[in-house]
PDB file of C-alpha atoms and ligand atoms in Angstrom:
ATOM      1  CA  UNK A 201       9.539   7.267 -15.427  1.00 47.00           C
ATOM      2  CA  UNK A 202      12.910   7.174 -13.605  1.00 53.00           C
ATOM      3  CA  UNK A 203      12.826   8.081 -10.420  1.00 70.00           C
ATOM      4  CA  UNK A 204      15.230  11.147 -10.133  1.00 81.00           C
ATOM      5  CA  UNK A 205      15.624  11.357  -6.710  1.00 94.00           C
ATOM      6  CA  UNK A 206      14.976  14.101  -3.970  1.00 97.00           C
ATOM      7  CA  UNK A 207      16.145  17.157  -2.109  1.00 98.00           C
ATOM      8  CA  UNK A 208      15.793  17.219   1.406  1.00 98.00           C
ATOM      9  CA  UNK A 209      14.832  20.431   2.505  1.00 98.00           C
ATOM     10  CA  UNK A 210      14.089  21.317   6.355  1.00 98.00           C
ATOM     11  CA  UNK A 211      12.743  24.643   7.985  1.00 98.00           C
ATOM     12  CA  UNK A 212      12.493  24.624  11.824  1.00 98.00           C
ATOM     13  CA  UNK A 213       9.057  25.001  13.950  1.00 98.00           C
ATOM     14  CA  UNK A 214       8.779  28.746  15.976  1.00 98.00           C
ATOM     15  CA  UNK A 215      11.128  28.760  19.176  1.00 98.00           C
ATOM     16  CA  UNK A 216      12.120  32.168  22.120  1.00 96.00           C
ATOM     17  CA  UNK A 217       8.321  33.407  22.161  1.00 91.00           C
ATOM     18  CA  UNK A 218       7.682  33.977  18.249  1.00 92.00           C
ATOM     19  CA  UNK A 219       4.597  32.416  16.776  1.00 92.00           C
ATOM     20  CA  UNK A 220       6.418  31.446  13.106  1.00 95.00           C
ATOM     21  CA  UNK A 221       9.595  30.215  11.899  1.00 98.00           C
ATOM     22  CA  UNK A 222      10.061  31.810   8.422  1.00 98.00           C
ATOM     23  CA  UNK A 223      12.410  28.809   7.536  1.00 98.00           C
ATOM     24  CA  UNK A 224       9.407  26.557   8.255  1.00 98.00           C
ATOM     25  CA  UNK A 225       7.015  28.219   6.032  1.00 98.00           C
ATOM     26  CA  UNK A 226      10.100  28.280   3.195  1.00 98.00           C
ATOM     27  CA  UNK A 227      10.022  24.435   3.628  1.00 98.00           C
ATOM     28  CA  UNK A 228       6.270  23.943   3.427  1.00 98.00           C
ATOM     29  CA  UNK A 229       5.674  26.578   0.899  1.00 98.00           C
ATOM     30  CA  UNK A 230       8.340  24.549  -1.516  1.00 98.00           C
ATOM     31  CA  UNK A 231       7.437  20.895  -0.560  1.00 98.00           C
ATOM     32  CA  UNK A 232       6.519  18.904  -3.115  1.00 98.00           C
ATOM     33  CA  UNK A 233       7.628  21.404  -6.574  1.00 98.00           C
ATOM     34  CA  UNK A 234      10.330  20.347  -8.630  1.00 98.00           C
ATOM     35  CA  UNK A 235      13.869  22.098  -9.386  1.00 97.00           C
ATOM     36  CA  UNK A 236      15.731  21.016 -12.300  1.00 95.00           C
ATOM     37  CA  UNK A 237      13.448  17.998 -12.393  1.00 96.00           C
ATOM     38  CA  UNK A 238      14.274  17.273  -8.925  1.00 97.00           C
ATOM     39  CA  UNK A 239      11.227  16.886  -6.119  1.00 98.00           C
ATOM     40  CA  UNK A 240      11.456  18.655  -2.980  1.00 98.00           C
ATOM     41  CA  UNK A 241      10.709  16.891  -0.215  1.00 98.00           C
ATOM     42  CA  UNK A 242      10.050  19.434   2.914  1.00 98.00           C
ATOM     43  CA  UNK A 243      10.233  19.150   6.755  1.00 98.00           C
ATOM     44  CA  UNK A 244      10.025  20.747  10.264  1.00 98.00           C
ATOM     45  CA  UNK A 245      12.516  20.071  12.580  1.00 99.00           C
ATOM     46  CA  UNK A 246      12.036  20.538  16.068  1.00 98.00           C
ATOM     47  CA  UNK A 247      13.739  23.172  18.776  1.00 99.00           C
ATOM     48  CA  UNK A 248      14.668  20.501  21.103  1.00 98.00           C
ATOM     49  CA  UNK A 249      18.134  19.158  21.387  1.00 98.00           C
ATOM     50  CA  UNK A 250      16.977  15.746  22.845  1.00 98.00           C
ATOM     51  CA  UNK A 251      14.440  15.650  19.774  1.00 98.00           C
ATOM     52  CA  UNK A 252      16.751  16.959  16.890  1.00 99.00           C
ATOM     53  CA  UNK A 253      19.474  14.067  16.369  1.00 98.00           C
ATOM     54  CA  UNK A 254      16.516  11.655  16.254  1.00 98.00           C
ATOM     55  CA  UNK A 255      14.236  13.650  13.797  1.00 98.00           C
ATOM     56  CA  UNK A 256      17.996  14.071  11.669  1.00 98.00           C
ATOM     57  CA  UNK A 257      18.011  10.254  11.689  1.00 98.00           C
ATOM     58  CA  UNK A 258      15.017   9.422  11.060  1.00 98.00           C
ATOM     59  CA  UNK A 259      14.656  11.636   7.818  1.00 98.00           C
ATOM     60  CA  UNK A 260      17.842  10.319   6.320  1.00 98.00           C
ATOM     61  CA  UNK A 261      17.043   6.780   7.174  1.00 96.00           C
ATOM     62  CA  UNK A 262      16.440   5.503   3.465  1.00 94.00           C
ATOM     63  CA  UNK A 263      17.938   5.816   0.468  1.00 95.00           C
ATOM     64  CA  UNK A 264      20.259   9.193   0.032  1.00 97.00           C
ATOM     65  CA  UNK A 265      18.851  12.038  -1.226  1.00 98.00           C
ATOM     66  CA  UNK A 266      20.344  14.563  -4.181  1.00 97.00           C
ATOM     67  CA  UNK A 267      21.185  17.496  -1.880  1.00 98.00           C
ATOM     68  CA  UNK A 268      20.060  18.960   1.618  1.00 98.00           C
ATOM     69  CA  UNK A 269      19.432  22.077   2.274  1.00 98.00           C
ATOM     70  CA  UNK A 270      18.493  23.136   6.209  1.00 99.00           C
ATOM     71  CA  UNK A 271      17.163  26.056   7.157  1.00 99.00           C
ATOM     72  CA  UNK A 272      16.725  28.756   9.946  1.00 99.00           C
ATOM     73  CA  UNK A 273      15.752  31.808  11.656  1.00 98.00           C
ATOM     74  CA  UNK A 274      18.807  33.965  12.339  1.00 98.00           C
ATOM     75  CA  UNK A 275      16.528  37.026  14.092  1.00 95.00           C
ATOM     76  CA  UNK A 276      18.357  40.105  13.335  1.00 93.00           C
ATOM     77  CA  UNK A 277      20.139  39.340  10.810  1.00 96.00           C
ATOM     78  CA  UNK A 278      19.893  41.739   7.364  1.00 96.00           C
ATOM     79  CA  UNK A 279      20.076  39.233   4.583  1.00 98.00           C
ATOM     80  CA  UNK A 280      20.527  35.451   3.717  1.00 98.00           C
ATOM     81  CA  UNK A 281      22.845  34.058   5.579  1.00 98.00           C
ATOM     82  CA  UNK A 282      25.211  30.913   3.594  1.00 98.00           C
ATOM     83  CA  UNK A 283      25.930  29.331   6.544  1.00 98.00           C
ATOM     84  CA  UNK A 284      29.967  27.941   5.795  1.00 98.00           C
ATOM     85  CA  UNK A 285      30.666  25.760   9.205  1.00 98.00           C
ATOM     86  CA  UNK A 286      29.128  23.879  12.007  1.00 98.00           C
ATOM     87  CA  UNK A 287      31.603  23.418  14.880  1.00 98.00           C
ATOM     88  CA  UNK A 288      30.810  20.929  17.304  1.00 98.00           C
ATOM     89  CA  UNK A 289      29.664  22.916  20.123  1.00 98.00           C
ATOM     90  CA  UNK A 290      26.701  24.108  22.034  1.00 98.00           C
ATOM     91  CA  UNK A 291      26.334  26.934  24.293  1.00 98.00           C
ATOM     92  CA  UNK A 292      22.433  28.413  24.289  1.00 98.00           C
ATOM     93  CA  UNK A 293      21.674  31.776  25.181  1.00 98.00           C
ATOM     94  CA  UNK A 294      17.842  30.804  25.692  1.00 98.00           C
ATOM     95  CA  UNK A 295      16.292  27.533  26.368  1.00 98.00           C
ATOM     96  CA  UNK A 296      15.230  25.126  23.880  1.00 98.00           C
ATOM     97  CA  UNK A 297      11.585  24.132  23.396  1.00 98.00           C
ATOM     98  CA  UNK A 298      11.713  21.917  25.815  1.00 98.00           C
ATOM     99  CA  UNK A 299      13.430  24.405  28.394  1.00 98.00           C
ATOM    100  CA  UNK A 300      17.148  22.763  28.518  1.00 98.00           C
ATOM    101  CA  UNK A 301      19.728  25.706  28.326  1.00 98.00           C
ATOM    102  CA  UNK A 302      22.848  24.132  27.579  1.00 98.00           C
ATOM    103  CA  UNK A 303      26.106  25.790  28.612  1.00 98.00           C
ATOM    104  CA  UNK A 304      29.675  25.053  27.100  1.00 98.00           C
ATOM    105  CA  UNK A 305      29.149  21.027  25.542  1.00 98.00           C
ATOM    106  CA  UNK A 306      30.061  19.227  22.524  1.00 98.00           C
ATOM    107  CA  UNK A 307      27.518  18.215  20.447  1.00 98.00           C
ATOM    108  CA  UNK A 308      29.221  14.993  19.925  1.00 98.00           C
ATOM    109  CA  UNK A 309      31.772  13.890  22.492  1.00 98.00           C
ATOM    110  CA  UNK A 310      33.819  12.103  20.159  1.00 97.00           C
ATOM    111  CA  UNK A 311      33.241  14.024  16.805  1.00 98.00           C
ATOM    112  CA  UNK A 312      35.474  16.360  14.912  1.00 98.00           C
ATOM    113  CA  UNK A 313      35.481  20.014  15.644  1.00 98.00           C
ATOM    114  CA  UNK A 314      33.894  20.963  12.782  1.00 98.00           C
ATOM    115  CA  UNK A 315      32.403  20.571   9.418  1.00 98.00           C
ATOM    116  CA  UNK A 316      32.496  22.763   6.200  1.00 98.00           C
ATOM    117  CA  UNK A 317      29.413  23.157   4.339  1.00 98.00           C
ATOM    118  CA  UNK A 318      29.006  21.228   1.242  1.00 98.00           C
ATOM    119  CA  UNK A 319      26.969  24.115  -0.639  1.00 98.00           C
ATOM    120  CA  UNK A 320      28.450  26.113  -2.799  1.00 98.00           C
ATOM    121  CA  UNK A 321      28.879  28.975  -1.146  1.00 98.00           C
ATOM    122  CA  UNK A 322      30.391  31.325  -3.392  1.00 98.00           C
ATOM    123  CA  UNK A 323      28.018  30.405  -6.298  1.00 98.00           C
ATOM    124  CA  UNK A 324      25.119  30.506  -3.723  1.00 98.00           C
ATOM    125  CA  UNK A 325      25.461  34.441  -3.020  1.00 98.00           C
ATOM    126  CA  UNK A 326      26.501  35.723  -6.358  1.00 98.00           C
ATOM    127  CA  UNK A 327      23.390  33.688  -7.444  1.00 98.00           C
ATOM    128  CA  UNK A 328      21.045  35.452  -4.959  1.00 98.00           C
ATOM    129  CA  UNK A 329      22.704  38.933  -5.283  1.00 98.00           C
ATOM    130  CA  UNK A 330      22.254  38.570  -9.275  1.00 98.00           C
ATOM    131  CA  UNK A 331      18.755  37.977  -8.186  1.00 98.00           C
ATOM    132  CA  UNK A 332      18.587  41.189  -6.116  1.00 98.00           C
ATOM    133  CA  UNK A 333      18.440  39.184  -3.033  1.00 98.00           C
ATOM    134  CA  UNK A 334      20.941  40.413  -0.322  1.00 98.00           C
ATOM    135  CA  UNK A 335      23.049  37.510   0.826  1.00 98.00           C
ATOM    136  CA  UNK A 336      26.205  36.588   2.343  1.00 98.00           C
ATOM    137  CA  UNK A 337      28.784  33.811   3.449  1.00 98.00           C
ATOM    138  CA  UNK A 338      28.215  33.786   7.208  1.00 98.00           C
ATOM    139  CA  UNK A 339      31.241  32.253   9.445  1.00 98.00           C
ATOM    140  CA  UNK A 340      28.938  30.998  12.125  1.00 98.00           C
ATOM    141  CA  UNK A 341      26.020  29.690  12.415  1.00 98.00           C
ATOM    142  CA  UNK A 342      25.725  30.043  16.090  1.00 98.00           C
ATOM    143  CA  UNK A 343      26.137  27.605  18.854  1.00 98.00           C
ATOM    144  CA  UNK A 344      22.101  26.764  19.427  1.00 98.00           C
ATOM    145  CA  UNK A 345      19.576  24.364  17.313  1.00 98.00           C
ATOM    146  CA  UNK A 346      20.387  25.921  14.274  1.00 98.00           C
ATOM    147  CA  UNK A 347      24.374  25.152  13.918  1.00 98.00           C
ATOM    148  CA  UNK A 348      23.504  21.613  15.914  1.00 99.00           C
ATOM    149  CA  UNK A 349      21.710  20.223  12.885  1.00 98.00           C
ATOM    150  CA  UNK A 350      24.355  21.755  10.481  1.00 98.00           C
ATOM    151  CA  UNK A 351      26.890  19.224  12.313  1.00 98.00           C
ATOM    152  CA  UNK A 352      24.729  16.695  12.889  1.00 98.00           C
ATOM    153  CA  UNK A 353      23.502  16.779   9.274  1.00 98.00           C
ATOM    154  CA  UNK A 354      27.341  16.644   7.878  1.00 98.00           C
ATOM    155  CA  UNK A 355      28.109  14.071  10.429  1.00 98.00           C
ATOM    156  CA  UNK A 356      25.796  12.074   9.226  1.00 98.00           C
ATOM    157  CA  UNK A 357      27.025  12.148   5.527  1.00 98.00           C
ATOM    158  CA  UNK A 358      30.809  11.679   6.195  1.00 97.00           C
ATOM    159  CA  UNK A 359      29.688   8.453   8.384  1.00 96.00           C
ATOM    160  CA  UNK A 360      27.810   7.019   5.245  1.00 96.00           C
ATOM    161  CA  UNK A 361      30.308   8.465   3.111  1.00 96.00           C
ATOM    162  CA  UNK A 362      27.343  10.182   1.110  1.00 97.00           C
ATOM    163  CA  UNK A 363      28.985  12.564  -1.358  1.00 96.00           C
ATOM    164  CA  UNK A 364      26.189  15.310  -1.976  1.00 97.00           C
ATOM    165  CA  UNK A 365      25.542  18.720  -1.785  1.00 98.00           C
ATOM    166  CA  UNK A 366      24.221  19.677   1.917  1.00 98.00           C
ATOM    167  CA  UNK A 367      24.644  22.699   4.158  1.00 98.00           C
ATOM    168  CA  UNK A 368      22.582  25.387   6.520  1.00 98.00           C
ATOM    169  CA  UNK A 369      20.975  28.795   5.493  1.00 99.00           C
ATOM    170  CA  UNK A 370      20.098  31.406   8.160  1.00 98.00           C
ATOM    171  CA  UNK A 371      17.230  33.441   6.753  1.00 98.00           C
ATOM    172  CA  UNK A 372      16.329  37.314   8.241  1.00 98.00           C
ATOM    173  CA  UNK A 373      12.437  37.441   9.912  1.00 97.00           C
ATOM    174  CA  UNK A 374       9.727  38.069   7.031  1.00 96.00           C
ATOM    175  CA  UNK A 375       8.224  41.313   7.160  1.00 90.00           C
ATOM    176  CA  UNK A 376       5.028  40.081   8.168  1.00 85.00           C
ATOM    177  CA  UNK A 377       6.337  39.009  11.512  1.00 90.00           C
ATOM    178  CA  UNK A 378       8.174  42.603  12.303  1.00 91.00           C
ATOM    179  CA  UNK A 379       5.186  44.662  11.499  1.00 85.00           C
ATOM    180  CA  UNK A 380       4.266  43.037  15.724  1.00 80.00           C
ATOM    181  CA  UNK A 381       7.465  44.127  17.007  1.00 84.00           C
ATOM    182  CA  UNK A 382       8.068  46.759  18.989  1.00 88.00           C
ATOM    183  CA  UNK A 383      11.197  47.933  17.649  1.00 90.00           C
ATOM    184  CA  UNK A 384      11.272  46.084  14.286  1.00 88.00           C
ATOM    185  CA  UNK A 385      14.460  44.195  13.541  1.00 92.00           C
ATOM    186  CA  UNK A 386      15.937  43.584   9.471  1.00 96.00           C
ATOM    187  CA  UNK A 387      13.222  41.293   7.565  1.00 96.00           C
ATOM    188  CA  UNK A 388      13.073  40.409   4.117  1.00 97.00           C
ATOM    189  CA  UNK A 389       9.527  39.858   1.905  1.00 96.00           C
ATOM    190  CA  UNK A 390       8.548  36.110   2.587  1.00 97.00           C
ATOM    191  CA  UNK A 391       8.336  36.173  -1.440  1.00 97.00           C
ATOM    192  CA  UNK A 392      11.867  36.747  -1.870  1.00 98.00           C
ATOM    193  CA  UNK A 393      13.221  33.858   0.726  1.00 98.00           C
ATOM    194  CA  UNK A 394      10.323  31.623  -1.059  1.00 98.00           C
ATOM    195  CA  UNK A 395      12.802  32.532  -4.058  1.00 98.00           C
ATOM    196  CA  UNK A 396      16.125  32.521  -2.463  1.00 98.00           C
ATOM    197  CA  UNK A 397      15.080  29.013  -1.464  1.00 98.00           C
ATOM    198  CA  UNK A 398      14.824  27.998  -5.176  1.00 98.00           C
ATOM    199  CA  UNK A 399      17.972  29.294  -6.384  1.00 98.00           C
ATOM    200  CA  UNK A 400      19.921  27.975  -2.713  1.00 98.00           C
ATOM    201  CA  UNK A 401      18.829  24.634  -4.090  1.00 98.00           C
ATOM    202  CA  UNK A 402      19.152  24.802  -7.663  1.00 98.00           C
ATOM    203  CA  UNK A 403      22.703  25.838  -6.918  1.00 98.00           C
ATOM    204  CA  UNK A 404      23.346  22.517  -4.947  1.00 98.00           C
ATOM    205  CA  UNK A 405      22.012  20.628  -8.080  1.00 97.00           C
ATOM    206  CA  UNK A 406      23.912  22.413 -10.765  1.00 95.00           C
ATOM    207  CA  UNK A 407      27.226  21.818  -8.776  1.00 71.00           C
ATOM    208  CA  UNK A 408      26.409  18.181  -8.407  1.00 60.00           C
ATOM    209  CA  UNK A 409      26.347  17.792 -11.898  1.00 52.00           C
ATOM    210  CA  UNK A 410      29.195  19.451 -12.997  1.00 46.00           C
ATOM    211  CA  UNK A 411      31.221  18.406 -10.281  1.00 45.00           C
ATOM    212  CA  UNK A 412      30.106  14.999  -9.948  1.00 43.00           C
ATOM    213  CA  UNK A 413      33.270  13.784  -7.483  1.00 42.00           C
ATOM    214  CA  UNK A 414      33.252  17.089  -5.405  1.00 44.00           C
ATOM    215  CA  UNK A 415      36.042  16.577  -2.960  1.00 40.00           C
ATOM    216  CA  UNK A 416      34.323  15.393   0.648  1.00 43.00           C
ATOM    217  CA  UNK A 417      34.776  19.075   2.842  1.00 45.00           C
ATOM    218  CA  UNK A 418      34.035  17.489   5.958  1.00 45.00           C
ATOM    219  CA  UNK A 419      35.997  17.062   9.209  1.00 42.00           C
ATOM    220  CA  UNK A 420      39.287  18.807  10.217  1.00 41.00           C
ATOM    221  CA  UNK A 421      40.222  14.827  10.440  1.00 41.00           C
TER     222      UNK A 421
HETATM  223  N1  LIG B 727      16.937  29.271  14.461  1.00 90.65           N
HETATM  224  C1  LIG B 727      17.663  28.831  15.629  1.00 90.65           C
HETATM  225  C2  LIG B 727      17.142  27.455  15.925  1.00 90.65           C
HETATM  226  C3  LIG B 727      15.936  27.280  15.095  1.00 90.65           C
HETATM  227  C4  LIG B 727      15.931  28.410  14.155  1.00 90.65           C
HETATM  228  O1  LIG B 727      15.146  28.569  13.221  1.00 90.65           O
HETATM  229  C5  LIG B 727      19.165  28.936  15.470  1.00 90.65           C
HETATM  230  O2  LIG B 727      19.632  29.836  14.761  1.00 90.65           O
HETATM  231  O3  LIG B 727      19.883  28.150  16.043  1.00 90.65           O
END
């Protein structure tokens, strides 16, 4: 059988107290199932800025995959999140994992400002909302872990000139995880992310094919 490839598809582990990272149980729950004939191939990145660049390199340090899609915990927000740029920047409002709280620095001294996503966004969140899944195109994804491996990710691609579909997806707390919380923020079911998920990546894989020489949307170059 011809080996069709795979999507990369990350979640992060729990960071700022909680005890789960929805977007890490959205990567496990999918690893290994198929979309369009495609295999996903699931991981957890960590919440550590000295860790994060290496664990990036590491998992794209073989042949390229179809698409990547990276995901995240944006607490607070009300729906799915389609995350359109990463600007090179950090500026944490609570420590990493390993306790650095970074003020005011470039992620990469030397790199662009910024990368667009390579998802199809629009497609993305009419997709979703079609589903009955709230979503939306966000216009930033933050300056912490989250929008680090968004530029680090898309860095990464316009250095090895890989043409596929890759961006970042903030996704809302589950339910499960507010029902603890004092005041309980916006969640979604853990069922309908699980689903999002699917769609977010068949999306990536349906624009691939009919848009085979995509134009690269990287750097402000
Ligand atoms: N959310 C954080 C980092 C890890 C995660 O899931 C963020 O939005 O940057």
């Amino acid at each position: 059988m011809p080996d069709s490839g795979y999507v990369l598809l990350t979640g992060f582990e729990p960071f700022g107290g909680d005890l789960l990272n929805p977007s890490a149980l959205l990567a496990e729950r999918l690893h290994g199932s198929e979309i369009k004939g495609v295999r996903i191939a699931s991981a957890c990145l960590p919440v550590d800025l000295a860790r994060l660049p290496v664990e990036i390199e590491r998992l794209l340090d073989g042949p390229s995959p179809r698409a990547i899609v990276n995901l995240g915990l944006a607490a607070g927000r009300t729906a799915v999140a389609v995350e359109r740029v990463a600007v090179n920047a950090l500026d944490f409002n609570i420590p990493d994992n390993a306790g650095q709280q970074i003020r005011d620095r470039p992620i990469l001294p030397d790199g662009p400002a910024a990368y667009l996503s390579r998802l199809p966004l629009r497609q993305s969140v009419e997709r979703l909302r079609a589903r009955g899944i709230p979503a939306y195109i966000s216009d930033t994804a933050g300056l912490y872990l989250c929008n680090a491996c968004m530029y680090l990710v898309l860095h990464t691609l316009a250095q090895r000139g890989w043409d596929i579909p890759a961006g970042f997806i903030h996704v809302p707390f589950i339910l499960e995880q507010t029902a603890q919380q004092e005041a309980p923020r916006a969640s979604l079911p853990l069922d309908m992310l699980t689903l999002a998920t699917g769609i977010l990546v068949e999306t990536a894989l349906a624009e691939t094919q009919t848009q085979p020489l995509r134009q690269v949307l990287s750097s402000t170059e």
